[in-house]
Coordinates of C-alpha atoms in Angstrom, one line a residue:
M5 CA -51.8 -90.8 -222.0
T6 CA -50.3 -89.6 -225.2
E7 CA -52.0 -88.9 -228.4
Y8 CA -51.2 -92.3 -229.6
G9 CA -52.7 -94.0 -226.6
R10 CA -49.5 -95.5 -225.2
G11 CA -50.5 -94.9 -221.6
E12 CA -51.2 -97.4 -218.8
G13 CA -54.8 -97.9 -219.8
S14 CA -56.3 -100.5 -222.1
E15 CA -56.5 -98.2 -225.2
P16 CA -55.2 -99.8 -228.4
W17 CA -52.2 -98.4 -230.3
H18 CA -52.9 -95.7 -232.8
P19 CA -52.3 -96.9 -236.4
E20 CA -50.2 -93.8 -237.1
D21 CA -47.8 -94.6 -234.3
P22 CA -44.3 -94.9 -236.0
L23 CA -43.4 -97.6 -233.6
Y24 CA -46.7 -99.5 -234.2
G25 CA -45.8 -103.2 -234.2
D26 CA -42.5 -102.8 -232.3
G27 CA -41.9 -105.4 -229.6
W28 CA -39.3 -106.8 -227.3
D29 CA -35.9 -107.0 -229.0
G30 CA -37.2 -106.9 -232.5
Q31 CA -40.2 -109.3 -232.0
Q32 CA -43.3 -108.2 -233.9
A33 CA -46.3 -108.6 -231.7
P34 CA -49.8 -108.8 -233.3
T35 CA -52.1 -106.0 -232.7
G36 CA -54.7 -106.4 -229.9
R37 CA -55.3 -105.1 -226.5
Q38 CA -52.7 -103.2 -224.4
S39 CA -50.0 -105.3 -222.8
P40 CA -48.5 -104.5 -219.5
Y41 CA -45.0 -104.7 -220.9
G42 CA -44.4 -100.9 -221.5
G43 CA -47.1 -100.6 -224.0
Q44 CA -46.4 -103.8 -226.1
P45 CA -49.6 -105.1 -227.6
Q46 CA -50.4 -108.8 -227.2
Q47 CA -53.4 -110.9 -228.2
Y48 CA -53.1 -113.8 -225.8
P49 CA -51.4 -112.9 -222.5
E50 CA -51.6 -116.5 -221.3
Q51 CA -49.3 -117.7 -224.1
P52 CA -45.5 -117.1 -223.7
Q53 CA -43.9 -115.0 -226.5
P54 CA -40.5 -116.3 -227.7
Q55 CA -37.6 -113.9 -227.7
Y56 CA -35.3 -113.2 -230.7
D57 CA -32.0 -111.4 -230.3
N58 CA -30.6 -109.0 -232.8
G59 CA -28.7 -111.6 -234.5
G60 CA -31.7 -112.2 -236.7
W61 CA -33.3 -108.8 -236.8
G62 CA -31.5 -105.4 -236.9
N63 CA -33.0 -102.1 -235.9
G64 CA -33.5 -101.1 -239.5
Q65 CA -35.1 -104.3 -240.3
Q66 CA -37.5 -103.9 -237.3
A67 CA -38.6 -100.5 -238.6
A68 CA -39.0 -101.7 -242.1
Y69 CA -40.8 -104.8 -241.1
G70 CA -43.1 -102.7 -238.8
Q71 CA -44.1 -100.5 -241.7
A72 CA -44.7 -103.5 -244.0
Q73 CA -46.7 -105.1 -241.3
Q74 CA -48.8 -101.9 -240.9
Q75 CA -49.5 -101.9 -244.6
Y76 CA -50.4 -105.5 -244.5
Q77 CA -52.8 -105.1 -241.7
Q78 CA -54.5 -102.2 -243.4
Q79 CA -54.9 -104.3 -246.5
Y80 CA -56.3 -107.5 -244.9
G81 CA -57.9 -106.0 -241.8
E82 CA -57.4 -106.4 -238.2
Q83 CA -58.6 -109.9 -237.9
Q84 CA -55.6 -111.4 -239.6
Q85 CA -53.2 -109.3 -237.5
Y86 CA -54.1 -111.5 -234.4
D87 CA -52.5 -114.4 -236.0
G88 CA -49.1 -112.7 -236.5
Q89 CA -47.1 -115.5 -235.2
Q90 CA -48.6 -117.9 -237.7
Q91 CA -47.9 -115.4 -240.5
Y92 CA -44.1 -115.4 -239.5
D93 CA -44.0 -119.1 -239.9
Q94 CA -45.8 -119.1 -243.3
Q95 CA -43.7 -116.2 -244.8
G96 CA -40.3 -117.5 -243.6
Y97 CA -39.1 -114.6 -241.4
A98 CA -36.5 -116.7 -239.6
A99 CA -38.7 -116.8 -236.5
Q100 CA -38.8 -120.6 -236.6
Q101 CA -35.0 -120.8 -236.5
H102 CA -34.8 -118.6 -233.3
Q103 CA -37.7 -120.4 -231.7
Q104 CA -35.8 -123.6 -232.1
Q105 CA -32.7 -122.0 -230.5
Y106 CA -34.7 -121.0 -227.5
P107 CA -37.1 -123.8 -226.4
N108 CA -40.6 -123.1 -225.0
Q109 CA -39.5 -123.6 -221.5
Q110 CA -36.9 -120.7 -221.7
G111 CA -39.5 -118.6 -223.4
Q112 CA -41.9 -119.3 -220.6
Q113 CA -39.3 -118.2 -218.1
Q114 CA -38.7 -115.0 -219.9
Y115 CA -42.3 -114.3 -220.1
E116 CA -42.7 -114.9 -216.3
S117 CA -39.8 -112.4 -215.8
Q118 CA -41.5 -109.9 -218.0
Q119 CA -44.8 -110.4 -216.1
Q120 CA -43.1 -109.7 -212.8
Y121 CA -41.8 -106.4 -214.1
G122 CA -44.9 -105.6 -216.0
N123 CA -46.1 -103.1 -213.2
Q124 CA -43.2 -100.7 -214.0
Q125 CA -44.2 -97.6 -215.9
N126 CA -41.5 -98.0 -218.5
Q127 CA -40.3 -101.1 -220.3
Q128 CA -36.5 -101.4 -220.8
Q129 CA -35.3 -102.1 -224.3
Y130 CA -31.9 -103.6 -224.7
G131 CA -29.6 -102.4 -227.4
N132 CA -27.8 -103.7 -230.4
G133 CA -26.0 -106.5 -228.8
G134 CA -29.2 -107.9 -227.1
W135 CA -27.7 -109.4 -223.9
D136 CA -24.2 -108.2 -224.4
S137 CA -23.6 -106.7 -220.9
G138 CA -25.1 -106.6 -217.6
T139 CA -25.1 -102.8 -217.3
H140 CA -27.9 -100.6 -218.6
P141 CA -27.1 -96.9 -218.6
N142 CA -29.8 -94.4 -217.6
V143 CA -30.3 -91.8 -220.4
P144 CA -32.6 -88.9 -219.8
Y145 CA -35.4 -88.0 -222.2
T146 CA -34.3 -85.4 -224.8
D147 CA -37.2 -85.2 -227.2
A148 CA -40.3 -83.4 -225.8
S149 CA -42.5 -84.8 -228.6
D150 CA -41.4 -88.3 -227.7
P151 CA -41.5 -88.3 -223.9
Y152 CA -41.3 -92.1 -223.7
G153 CA -38.2 -92.4 -225.9
Q154 CA -39.8 -94.9 -228.2
Q155 CA -38.7 -93.1 -231.3
N156 CA -35.1 -93.3 -230.2
M157 CA -35.5 -96.9 -228.9
A158 CA -36.8 -98.0 -232.3
Y159 CA -33.6 -97.0 -233.9
G160 CA -31.2 -98.5 -231.5
G161 CA -31.3 -95.8 -228.9
E162 CA -31.2 -96.3 -225.1
Q163 CA -33.9 -95.8 -222.6
S164 CA -33.7 -95.2 -218.9
D165 CA -33.3 -98.3 -216.9
P166 CA -36.1 -98.9 -214.5
Y167 CA -34.1 -101.6 -212.8
G168 CA -31.4 -99.3 -211.7
A169 CA -33.1 -98.3 -208.5
P170 CA -31.7 -99.9 -205.3
D171 CA -35.2 -101.3 -204.4
A172 CA -36.1 -102.5 -207.8
Y173 CA -36.1 -106.2 -208.9
P174 CA -32.9 -107.3 -210.7
P175 CA -33.1 -107.1 -214.5
P176 CA -33.8 -110.2 -216.5
E177 CA -30.8 -112.3 -217.3
P178 CA -30.1 -114.0 -220.7
P179 CA -30.5 -117.8 -220.7
A180 CA -26.9 -118.5 -220.5
R181 CA -26.4 -116.4 -217.3
R182 CA -29.4 -117.6 -215.4
A183 CA -28.9 -119.4 -212.1
A184 CA -30.6 -122.7 -211.5
E185 CA -33.9 -122.5 -209.6
P186 CA -33.4 -123.2 -205.9
E187 CA -34.7 -126.5 -204.6
P188 CA -37.8 -126.2 -202.5
P189 CA -37.2 -126.1 -198.8
K190 CA -37.7 -129.3 -196.8
T191 CA -40.7 -129.6 -194.6
D192 CA -41.2 -131.5 -191.4
W193 CA -43.2 -134.1 -193.3
D194 CA -41.0 -136.8 -194.6
P195 CA -42.8 -139.2 -197.0
G196 CA -40.4 -141.9 -196.1
P197 CA -39.1 -144.6 -198.4
D198 CA -40.5 -145.2 -201.9
Q199 CA -42.0 -141.7 -202.3
G200 CA -44.5 -141.6 -199.4
E201 CA -45.0 -145.3 -198.8
H202 CA -46.5 -146.0 -195.4
A203 CA -44.0 -147.0 -192.8
F204 CA -46.2 -150.0 -192.0
F205 CA -45.3 -151.6 -195.4
A206 CA -41.8 -150.0 -195.9
G207 CA -40.2 -151.4 -192.8
D208 CA -37.4 -149.7 -190.8
A209 CA -34.3 -149.1 -192.7
G210 CA -32.6 -147.3 -190.0
D211 CA -32.7 -150.0 -187.4
D212 CA -29.1 -151.2 -188.4
G213 CA -27.6 -147.8 -187.3
D214 CA -26.4 -146.9 -190.8
E215 CA -29.0 -144.4 -191.5
S216 CA -27.6 -141.1 -193.0
D217 CA -27.6 -137.8 -191.1
D218 CA -30.3 -136.5 -193.4
R219 CA -32.7 -139.3 -192.7
R220 CA -32.0 -139.0 -189.0
G221 CA -32.6 -135.3 -188.9
R222 CA -36.0 -135.9 -187.6
G223 CA -34.9 -138.2 -185.0
D224 CA -34.2 -135.4 -182.6
R225 CA -37.8 -134.3 -183.0
R226 CA -39.2 -137.8 -182.3
G227 CA -36.9 -138.4 -179.5
K228 CA -34.7 -141.2 -178.6
G229 CA -35.8 -144.7 -179.2
G230 CA -37.7 -143.9 -182.4
G231 CA -36.3 -147.0 -184.0
K232 CA -37.5 -149.2 -181.3
E233 CA -40.9 -147.7 -181.5
K234 CA -41.1 -148.4 -185.2
K235 CA -39.9 -151.9 -184.6
R236 CA -42.6 -152.6 -182.1
R237 CA -45.1 -151.1 -184.4
S238 CA -44.0 -153.5 -187.2
G239 CA -44.2 -156.4 -184.9
C240 CA -47.7 -155.6 -183.8
A241 CA -48.7 -155.2 -187.5
C242 CA -47.4 -158.7 -188.2
L243 CA -49.3 -160.1 -185.3
V244 CA -52.5 -158.5 -186.4
V245 CA -52.0 -159.9 -189.9
L246 CA -51.3 -163.3 -188.5
L247 CA -54.4 -163.2 -186.3
V248 CA -56.6 -162.2 -189.2
F249 CA -55.4 -164.9 -191.5
G250 CA -55.4 -167.4 -188.8
G251 CA -59.0 -166.5 -187.9
G252 CA -60.1 -166.7 -191.5
L253 CA -58.6 -170.2 -191.9
G254 CA -60.2 -171.3 -188.7
G255 CA -63.6 -170.0 -189.8
V256 CA -63.3 -171.7 -193.2
G257 CA -62.4 -175.0 -191.5
Y258 CA -65.3 -174.8 -189.1
F259 CA -68.0 -174.0 -191.8
G260 CA -66.4 -176.6 -194.0
Y261 CA -66.8 -179.2 -191.2
Q262 CA -70.4 -178.2 -190.6
F263 CA -71.2 -178.5 -194.4
Y264 CA -69.6 -181.9 -194.5
K265 CA -71.5 -183.0 -191.4
D266 CA -74.8 -181.7 -192.7
R267 CA -74.4 -183.3 -196.1
F268 CA -72.6 -186.6 -195.3
G269 CA -72.9 -187.1 -191.6
S270 CA -75.9 -188.4 -189.6
A271 CA -78.4 -185.8 -188.6
P272 CA -78.6 -184.8 -184.9
D273 CA -81.3 -186.7 -183.1
Y274 CA -82.6 -187.4 -179.6
A275 CA -82.7 -190.9 -178.2
G276 CA -85.8 -192.6 -176.6
D277 CA -89.4 -191.9 -176.4
G278 CA -89.1 -188.4 -175.0
T279 CA -89.7 -186.7 -171.6
S280 CA -92.9 -186.5 -169.6
E281 CA -93.6 -183.0 -170.8
M282 CA -96.4 -182.8 -173.4
V283 CA -96.9 -180.1 -176.1
T284 CA -99.4 -179.6 -178.8
V285 CA -98.2 -179.1 -182.4
V286 CA -100.5 -177.8 -185.1
I287 CA -99.7 -178.9 -188.6
P288 CA -101.3 -176.8 -191.3
K289 CA -103.0 -178.2 -194.4
G290 CA -100.7 -178.9 -197.3
A291 CA -97.5 -179.1 -195.1
F292 CA -94.6 -181.2 -196.5
G293 CA -92.3 -183.4 -194.4
S294 CA -89.8 -180.6 -194.0
D295 CA -92.5 -178.2 -192.8
I296 CA -93.7 -180.7 -190.2
G297 CA -90.1 -181.2 -189.1
V298 CA -89.7 -177.4 -188.7
A299 CA -92.8 -177.2 -186.5
L300 CA -91.7 -180.2 -184.4
K301 CA -88.2 -178.8 -183.9
K302 CA -89.6 -175.4 -182.9
A303 CA -91.8 -177.1 -180.3
G304 CA -88.8 -179.1 -178.9
V305 CA -90.1 -182.5 -180.0
V306 CA -87.2 -183.5 -182.4
K307 CA -83.7 -182.3 -182.5
S308 CA -83.3 -181.6 -186.2
V309 CA -85.5 -181.4 -189.3
D310 CA -83.3 -183.8 -191.3
A311 CA -83.7 -186.5 -188.7
F312 CA -87.6 -186.3 -188.8
V313 CA -87.6 -186.3 -192.7
A314 CA -85.4 -189.3 -192.7
A315 CA -87.6 -191.1 -190.1
Q316 CA -90.8 -190.2 -192.1
E317 CA -89.3 -191.7 -195.3
E318 CA -88.2 -194.9 -193.5
N319 CA -91.7 -195.4 -192.0
S320 CA -94.0 -197.1 -194.5
K321 CA -97.0 -195.0 -193.3
G322 CA -95.1 -191.8 -192.8
K323 CA -96.6 -190.2 -195.9
T324 CA -100.1 -190.6 -194.5
L325 CA -99.6 -187.9 -191.9
Q326 CA -102.3 -185.2 -192.3
A327 CA -102.9 -181.7 -191.1
G328 CA -104.2 -181.3 -187.6
A329 CA -103.2 -180.9 -183.9
Y330 CA -101.0 -183.5 -182.3
L331 CA -100.2 -184.1 -178.6
L332 CA -96.6 -185.1 -178.4
K333 CA -93.7 -185.4 -176.0
T334 CA -90.6 -183.2 -175.9
Q335 CA -87.1 -184.5 -176.9
M336 CA -88.3 -187.6 -178.7
S337 CA -86.3 -189.4 -181.3
A338 CA -87.5 -188.7 -184.8
A339 CA -88.7 -192.3 -185.3
S340 CA -90.8 -192.2 -182.1
A341 CA -92.3 -188.9 -183.1
V342 CA -93.5 -190.3 -186.4
E343 CA -95.1 -193.3 -184.7
M344 CA -96.9 -191.2 -182.1
M345 CA -98.3 -188.9 -184.8
L346 CA -99.7 -191.9 -186.6
D347 CA -101.5 -192.9 -183.4
P348 CA -105.2 -191.5 -183.5
E349 CA -105.0 -190.9 -179.7
S350 CA -102.3 -188.3 -180.1
Q351 CA -104.3 -186.4 -182.8
N352 CA -106.1 -183.4 -181.4
N353 CA -108.3 -182.6 -184.3
V354 CA -111.9 -181.9 -185.1
L355 CA -113.3 -183.6 -188.2
V356 CA -116.2 -181.9 -190.0
R357 CA -118.0 -184.4 -192.2
P358 CA -119.9 -183.5 -195.4
G359 CA -123.6 -182.9 -194.4
E360 CA -122.9 -182.6 -190.7
R361 CA -124.9 -179.9 -188.9
N362 CA -123.3 -177.2 -186.8
L363 CA -124.7 -178.6 -183.6
A364 CA -122.7 -181.8 -184.1
V365 CA -119.5 -179.8 -184.9
Y366 CA -120.0 -177.6 -181.8
A367 CA -120.3 -180.7 -179.6
S368 CA -117.1 -182.2 -181.0
I369 CA -115.1 -179.0 -180.3
D370 CA -116.4 -178.9 -176.8
E371 CA -115.2 -182.4 -176.3
Q372 CA -111.9 -181.9 -177.9
L373 CA -111.1 -178.8 -175.9
D374 CA -112.5 -180.3 -172.7
L375 CA -115.1 -177.6 -172.4
S376 CA -118.6 -177.9 -170.9
A377 CA -121.5 -178.6 -173.4
G378 CA -122.8 -175.6 -175.3
T379 CA -119.7 -173.5 -174.8
T380 CA -118.8 -173.4 -178.5
Q381 CA -122.4 -172.8 -179.6
K382 CA -122.6 -169.8 -177.3
A383 CA -119.3 -168.4 -178.7
A384 CA -120.5 -168.9 -182.3
E385 CA -123.8 -167.0 -181.5
K386 CA -121.8 -164.1 -180.0
K387 CA -118.7 -163.9 -182.3
Y388 CA -119.9 -165.1 -185.7
K389 CA -119.5 -161.7 -187.3
S390 CA -115.7 -161.7 -186.5
L391 CA -115.0 -165.1 -188.0
G392 CA -114.8 -164.1 -191.7
L393 CA -118.2 -164.8 -193.2
P394 CA -118.8 -163.7 -196.8
D395 CA -120.8 -160.4 -197.3
W396 CA -123.8 -162.3 -198.6
A397 CA -124.1 -164.7 -195.6
N398 CA -126.9 -164.3 -193.0
D399 CA -129.2 -162.1 -195.0
N400 CA -132.3 -163.5 -193.5
T401 CA -133.5 -162.9 -189.9
D402 CA -135.3 -166.4 -190.0
I403 CA -131.9 -168.2 -190.1
K404 CA -131.4 -170.4 -187.1
D405 CA -127.6 -170.4 -187.1
P406 CA -125.6 -167.8 -189.0
L407 CA -122.7 -170.2 -189.3
E408 CA -124.7 -173.1 -190.7
G409 CA -123.3 -174.1 -194.1
F410 CA -120.0 -172.2 -193.4
L411 CA -118.1 -174.8 -191.4
Y412 CA -116.4 -176.4 -194.4
P413 CA -115.9 -180.2 -194.2
G414 CA -112.3 -181.1 -193.3
T415 CA -109.8 -181.8 -190.4
Y416 CA -109.0 -178.8 -188.1
P417 CA -106.7 -178.5 -185.1
A418 CA -108.4 -178.5 -181.8
A419 CA -106.1 -178.9 -178.7
K420 CA -106.6 -178.1 -175.1
G421 CA -106.0 -174.5 -174.3
M422 CA -107.4 -173.2 -177.6
K423 CA -110.5 -171.0 -177.7
P424 CA -113.6 -172.2 -179.5
E425 CA -113.5 -169.2 -181.9
T426 CA -109.9 -170.1 -182.8
V427 CA -111.1 -173.5 -183.9
L428 CA -114.1 -172.2 -185.8
K429 CA -112.3 -169.5 -187.7
P430 CA -110.3 -171.7 -190.0
M431 CA -113.5 -173.6 -190.9
V432 CA -115.3 -170.3 -191.9
N433 CA -112.2 -169.1 -193.9
Q434 CA -112.0 -172.4 -195.8
A435 CA -115.7 -172.2 -196.7
A436 CA -115.5 -168.6 -198.0
K437 CA -112.5 -169.5 -200.0
K438 CA -114.2 -172.5 -201.6
Y439 CA -117.4 -170.8 -202.4
E440 CA -115.5 -168.0 -204.1
Q441 CA -113.7 -170.6 -206.2
Y442 CA -117.0 -172.2 -207.2
G443 CA -118.4 -168.8 -208.2
L444 CA -121.7 -169.0 -206.3
S445 CA -122.3 -165.3 -206.8
S446 CA -122.0 -165.4 -210.5
K447 CA -124.0 -168.6 -211.1
A448 CA -127.0 -167.8 -208.9
K449 CA -128.9 -165.9 -211.6
A450 CA -128.2 -168.6 -214.2
L451 CA -129.9 -171.1 -211.8
K452 CA -132.9 -168.7 -211.3
L453 CA -132.0 -168.1 -207.7
D454 CA -131.9 -164.8 -205.8
N455 CA -128.5 -164.9 -204.3
P456 CA -125.4 -167.2 -203.4
L457 CA -126.9 -168.1 -200.1
Q458 CA -129.8 -169.9 -202.0
V459 CA -127.3 -171.9 -204.1
L460 CA -125.6 -173.0 -200.8
T461 CA -129.0 -173.8 -199.4
V462 CA -129.8 -176.1 -202.4
A463 CA -126.4 -177.8 -202.0
S464 CA -127.2 -178.5 -198.3
L465 CA -130.6 -180.1 -199.3
I466 CA -128.8 -182.3 -201.9
Q467 CA -126.3 -183.3 -199.3
A468 CA -129.0 -184.1 -196.8
E469 CA -131.3 -186.1 -199.1
G470 CA -128.9 -187.7 -201.4
K471 CA -127.4 -191.1 -200.5
T472 CA -124.6 -191.4 -203.0
E473 CA -122.7 -189.1 -205.3
D474 CA -124.5 -190.6 -208.3
D475 CA -127.8 -189.3 -206.8
F476 CA -126.6 -185.7 -206.4
R477 CA -127.3 -184.4 -209.8
K478 CA -130.7 -186.0 -210.0
M479 CA -131.5 -184.6 -206.6
A480 CA -130.5 -181.1 -207.7
E481 CA -132.9 -181.4 -210.7
V482 CA -135.8 -182.4 -208.3
V483 CA -135.1 -179.2 -206.2
Y484 CA -135.1 -176.9 -209.2
N485 CA -138.2 -178.4 -210.7
R486 CA -140.2 -178.2 -207.5
L487 CA -139.2 -174.6 -207.0
N488 CA -141.0 -173.7 -210.1
L489 CA -144.4 -172.5 -208.9
A490 CA -146.0 -173.4 -212.1
N491 CA -145.0 -177.1 -212.1
P492 CA -148.0 -179.5 -212.3
E493 CA -146.7 -181.9 -209.6
T494 CA -145.9 -179.9 -206.4
Y495 CA -146.7 -176.3 -207.3
G496 CA -143.7 -174.9 -205.5
L497 CA -143.6 -177.1 -202.5
L498 CA -140.3 -179.0 -201.8
Q499 CA -141.8 -181.3 -199.1
F500 CA -138.4 -182.5 -197.8
D501 CA -138.2 -184.4 -194.5
S502 CA -134.7 -183.1 -194.0
T503 CA -135.8 -179.5 -193.5
F504 CA -138.4 -180.5 -190.9
N505 CA -135.8 -182.6 -189.0
Y506 CA -133.4 -179.6 -189.1
L507 CA -136.2 -177.6 -187.5
Q508 CA -136.8 -180.2 -184.9
K509 CA -133.0 -180.7 -184.3
E510 CA -133.3 -184.5 -185.0
S511 CA -133.0 -187.0 -187.8
N512 CA -136.2 -188.9 -188.1
I513 CA -137.7 -190.1 -191.3
N514 CA -141.0 -191.3 -189.8
I515 CA -143.0 -188.1 -189.5
S516 CA -146.8 -188.1 -189.3
E517 CA -148.8 -185.8 -191.6
S518 CA -150.6 -184.2 -188.7
E519 CA -147.3 -183.3 -187.1
I520 CA -146.0 -181.8 -190.4
N521 CA -149.2 -179.9 -191.3
S522 CA -149.5 -178.4 -187.8
N523 CA -146.1 -176.8 -187.9
K524 CA -145.8 -173.4 -189.9
D525 CA -142.1 -172.7 -189.3
P526 CA -140.2 -171.3 -192.3
Y527 CA -138.0 -174.4 -192.3
N528 CA -141.1 -176.6 -192.8
T529 CA -141.1 -177.1 -196.6
Y530 CA -144.4 -179.1 -196.3
T531 CA -146.3 -176.0 -195.4
R532 CA -144.0 -173.3 -196.8
K533 CA -143.3 -173.0 -200.5
G534 CA -139.8 -172.4 -201.8
L535 CA -136.4 -172.8 -200.1
P536 CA -135.9 -172.6 -196.3
P537 CA -134.2 -169.4 -195.0
G538 CA -130.7 -170.9 -195.0
P539 CA -128.6 -174.0 -195.3
I540 CA -129.5 -177.0 -193.1
D541 CA -126.0 -178.5 -193.0
N542 CA -122.5 -178.1 -194.3
P543 CA -122.3 -179.5 -197.9
G544 CA -119.2 -181.0 -199.4
D545 CA -117.7 -180.6 -202.7
Q546 CA -119.8 -183.1 -204.6
A547 CA -123.1 -181.6 -203.4
I548 CA -121.9 -178.1 -204.4
K549 CA -120.9 -179.3 -207.9
A550 CA -124.3 -181.0 -208.4
A551 CA -126.1 -177.9 -207.4
L552 CA -124.2 -176.0 -210.0
N553 CA -124.8 -178.7 -212.7
P554 CA -128.1 -180.6 -212.3
T555 CA -129.6 -183.1 -214.7
D556 CA -132.4 -182.2 -217.2
D557 CA -134.4 -185.5 -217.3
G558 CA -137.7 -184.2 -215.7
W559 CA -137.4 -185.7 -212.2
Y560 CA -139.9 -184.5 -209.5
Y561 CA -139.9 -187.4 -206.9
F562 CA -137.5 -189.6 -205.1
V563 CA -137.8 -192.4 -202.5
A564 CA -135.2 -194.3 -200.5
T565 CA -136.8 -197.6 -201.2
D566 CA -134.4 -199.6 -198.9
G567 CA -134.6 -197.0 -196.3
V568 CA -130.8 -196.6 -196.2
N569 CA -128.7 -196.1 -199.3
K570 CA -130.8 -196.9 -202.4
T571 CA -132.7 -193.9 -203.8
E572 CA -135.1 -194.1 -206.8
F573 CA -136.5 -191.2 -208.8
A574 CA -139.9 -190.6 -210.4
K575 CA -141.3 -188.0 -212.9
T576 CA -145.0 -188.3 -212.1
H577 CA -147.0 -188.7 -208.9
A578 CA -148.2 -192.1 -210.0
Q579 CA -144.7 -193.4 -210.3
F580 CA -144.0 -191.9 -206.9
Q581 CA -146.8 -193.9 -205.3
K582 CA -145.3 -197.1 -206.6
L583 CA -142.0 -196.3 -205.1
K584 CA -143.6 -195.4 -201.9
D585 CA -145.4 -198.8 -201.8
K586 CA -142.1 -200.5 -202.4
F587 CA -140.5 -198.6 -199.5
N588 CA -143.4 -199.7 -197.1
E589 CA -142.9 -203.3 -198.1
S590 CA -139.2 -203.2 -197.4
S591 CA -139.7 -201.5 -194.0
G592 CA -142.7 -203.8 -193.0
S593 CA -145.0 -200.9 -192.3

């Protein structure tokens, strides 16, 4: 490396270098990092540098401009020197004219040629005429103080030609002498017609035998018969397309026909009263006509849901169909299915009536399922915990039946083949749901009761003693007033015949006093104060509502004066005696 740092390294040019600022053919390059082009500095190696011939700049002008540029850079600093090209345009140094003469594309090509030769140790400078000749004489170095000949080159001198060696790359040619770039060699891949369009869509232009030699150059490689192969391929493609479109049209037509048939045609239906095969169909509570039709079609009773819905609407009693289990035949016409479901003999249901005791419900289930007597009761005693009772149920060891009061009144499916617990579970679930809706847990304290089970027990007493719904609220007040241990009439004794009859598993209103007083069972409210251990029946909605909303008229007594439906109430014991005499007269006792 010389004292001016013009070696092969990345050292910047020394400011005292007499050729500082000199470039290729008179072009002034901005100061910056070392360039690979024989020491020429450049700021942006990625940008091509335009070339100017000596027609615009002489050797003396280059040296003068280099000195002026050096002074200018010393005055305004190194930062502005990086923008040398912009300074040329602003100061009018004819660079714009030469740049217009040589477009950017040529400048880029020259730059690429320079970059290829940039690895040479010395950069060739061309003399006064720029690109006047194609020969470049090799001149030996004569000045020991200037071993690179840059002093001589700056004043039009010549420098040794690094391209003169036999193995070297040819020297850069002027734009006018450059040969056109060779076309890229052809490859085996032929994009085919329309710049790579797939042959499937392009067809086969060579089938007529007029295909050029260039196009058929690949034919040898494909082998003979290539045109026939492409023709067969095109024919198969057309066939596939035809099949796809044909299948699509067929599918649209089929579904269109089905849509028309479903909307405007008659619904599919069986004919006649069905086969000899019998099936049981369970219809859930709250099911609509379409829901019933779905259940019947699934069981094989009717052929279509629409046919059943239409038959139900045509039948004047069709809307009266209720939830339950029905014994029906398979493959029945929709009209026959509706008629058979309206027949009570085909209905496989168990009806729980308000105020009905569990023993009566168990007997109905045994009969409906064709089971021996007592089967359902035994199943209830063993599996009551798995049927869905509320948490507050059965909190007393004196309770006779844990399910008493939890078989909610209603109609439930009960067909042959079903298990007793399967029939009982929907009843218990319905009771738990209803009691939660009524809020028995939250209202117990307001009624001065210990728990929801006592509220349910009061409702069962009202259901057992009341005769009509009008009596229920007065009956509820009688219960609450008598439960008050401080009341002056009964002092906490209910004295209800219904509790004693429940204990005896009978319904007898003629009970002797000796029989009552001799029995000390917790369900005997004549000898035990307060409520019985649990409900004595399954109360309905009206009784539950009355238990939650009693009257406040001061009633303590009631008597069924006609012995059947008429109940009269009294506030004192004296009024009660009069009502009792009235009953005795009506009954003839």
